[in-house]
Backbone as CSV, one residue per row, in Angstrom:
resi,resn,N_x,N_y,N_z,CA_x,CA_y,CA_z,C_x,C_y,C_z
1,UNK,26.650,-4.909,26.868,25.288,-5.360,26.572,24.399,-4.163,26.244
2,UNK,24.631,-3.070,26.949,23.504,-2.356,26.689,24.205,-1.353,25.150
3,UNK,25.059,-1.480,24.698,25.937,-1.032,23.501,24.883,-1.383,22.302
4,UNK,25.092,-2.979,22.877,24.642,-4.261,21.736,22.835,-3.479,21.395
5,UNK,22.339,-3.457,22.813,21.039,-3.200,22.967,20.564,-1.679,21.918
6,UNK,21.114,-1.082,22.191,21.026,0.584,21.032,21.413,0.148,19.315
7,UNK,22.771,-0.843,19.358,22.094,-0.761,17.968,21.635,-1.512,17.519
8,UNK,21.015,-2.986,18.122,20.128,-3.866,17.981,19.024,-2.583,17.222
9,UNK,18.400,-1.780,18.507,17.193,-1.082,18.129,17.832,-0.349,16.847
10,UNK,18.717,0.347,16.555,18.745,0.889,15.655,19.214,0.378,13.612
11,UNK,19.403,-0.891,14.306,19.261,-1.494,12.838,18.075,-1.934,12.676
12,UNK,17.229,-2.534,13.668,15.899,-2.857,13.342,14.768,-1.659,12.699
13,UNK,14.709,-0.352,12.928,14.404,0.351,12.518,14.737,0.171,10.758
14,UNK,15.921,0.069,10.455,16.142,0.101,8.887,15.864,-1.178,8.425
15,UNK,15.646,-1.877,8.898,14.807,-3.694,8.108,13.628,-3.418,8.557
16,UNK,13.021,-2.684,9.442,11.336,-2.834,9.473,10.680,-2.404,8.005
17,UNK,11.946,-1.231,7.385,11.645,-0.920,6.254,12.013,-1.320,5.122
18,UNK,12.920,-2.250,4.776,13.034,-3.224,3.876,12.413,-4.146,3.729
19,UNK,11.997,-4.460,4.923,10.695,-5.547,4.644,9.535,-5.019,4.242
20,UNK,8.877,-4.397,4.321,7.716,-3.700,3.730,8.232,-3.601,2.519
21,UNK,9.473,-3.534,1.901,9.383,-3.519,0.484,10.033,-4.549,-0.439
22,UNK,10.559,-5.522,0.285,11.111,-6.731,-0.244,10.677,-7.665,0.237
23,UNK,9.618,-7.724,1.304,8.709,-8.843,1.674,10.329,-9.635,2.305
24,UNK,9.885,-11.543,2.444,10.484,-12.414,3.415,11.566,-12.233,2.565
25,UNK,12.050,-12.352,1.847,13.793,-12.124,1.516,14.740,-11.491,2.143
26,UNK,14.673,-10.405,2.475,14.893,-9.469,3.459,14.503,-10.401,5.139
27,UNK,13.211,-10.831,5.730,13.627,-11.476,6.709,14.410,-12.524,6.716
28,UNK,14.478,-13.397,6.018,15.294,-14.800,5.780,16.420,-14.111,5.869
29,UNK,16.921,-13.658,5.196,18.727,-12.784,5.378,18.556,-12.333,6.472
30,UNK,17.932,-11.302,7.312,18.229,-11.161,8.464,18.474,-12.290,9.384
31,UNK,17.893,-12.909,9.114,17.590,-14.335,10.147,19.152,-15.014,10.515
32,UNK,19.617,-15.078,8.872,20.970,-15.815,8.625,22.274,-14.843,9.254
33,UNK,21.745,-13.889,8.671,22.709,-12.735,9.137,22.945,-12.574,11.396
34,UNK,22.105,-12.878,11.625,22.010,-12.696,13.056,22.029,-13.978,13.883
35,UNK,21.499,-14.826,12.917,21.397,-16.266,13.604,20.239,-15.574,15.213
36,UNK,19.264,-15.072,15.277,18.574,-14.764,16.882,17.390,-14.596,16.328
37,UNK,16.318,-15.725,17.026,15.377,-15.299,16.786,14.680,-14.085,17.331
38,UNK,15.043,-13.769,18.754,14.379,-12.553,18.776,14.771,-11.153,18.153
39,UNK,15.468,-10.950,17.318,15.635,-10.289,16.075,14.687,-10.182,15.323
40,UNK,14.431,-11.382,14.411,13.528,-11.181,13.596,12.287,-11.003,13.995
41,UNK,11.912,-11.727,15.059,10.122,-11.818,15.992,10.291,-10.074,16.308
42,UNK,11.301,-9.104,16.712,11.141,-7.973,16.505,11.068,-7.009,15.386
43,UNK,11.544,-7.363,14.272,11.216,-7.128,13.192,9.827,-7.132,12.625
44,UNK,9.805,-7.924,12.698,8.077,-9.070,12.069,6.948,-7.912,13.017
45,UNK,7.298,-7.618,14.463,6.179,-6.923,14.960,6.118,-5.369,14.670
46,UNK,7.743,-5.492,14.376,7.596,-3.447,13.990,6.738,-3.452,11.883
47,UNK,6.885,-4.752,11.508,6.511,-4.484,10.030,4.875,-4.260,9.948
48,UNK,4.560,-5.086,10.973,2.534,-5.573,10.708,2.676,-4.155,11.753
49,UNK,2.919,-3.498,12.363,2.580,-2.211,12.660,2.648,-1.118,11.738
């Protein structure tokens, strides 16, 4: 779990920045890609920052 937990954080780092430049396309695929919402609800808060 805590494996999962490091690169959870560390892929989210590289979609906080695809989204800023491909807008919801990029979240919708993540979404599908992970099936978890708290994935994307972490995403979504690192982008509006």
């Amino acid at each position: 779990m805590k494996h999962m937990k490091n690169l959870h954080h560390g892929t989210c780092k590289k979609h906080a920045v695809s989204i800023e430049r491909f807008g919801t396309t990029i979240q919708d695929k993540t979404a599908l890609d992970f099936g978890r919402g708290f994935y994307t609800t972490d995403i979504l808060e690192k982008a509006i920052e």
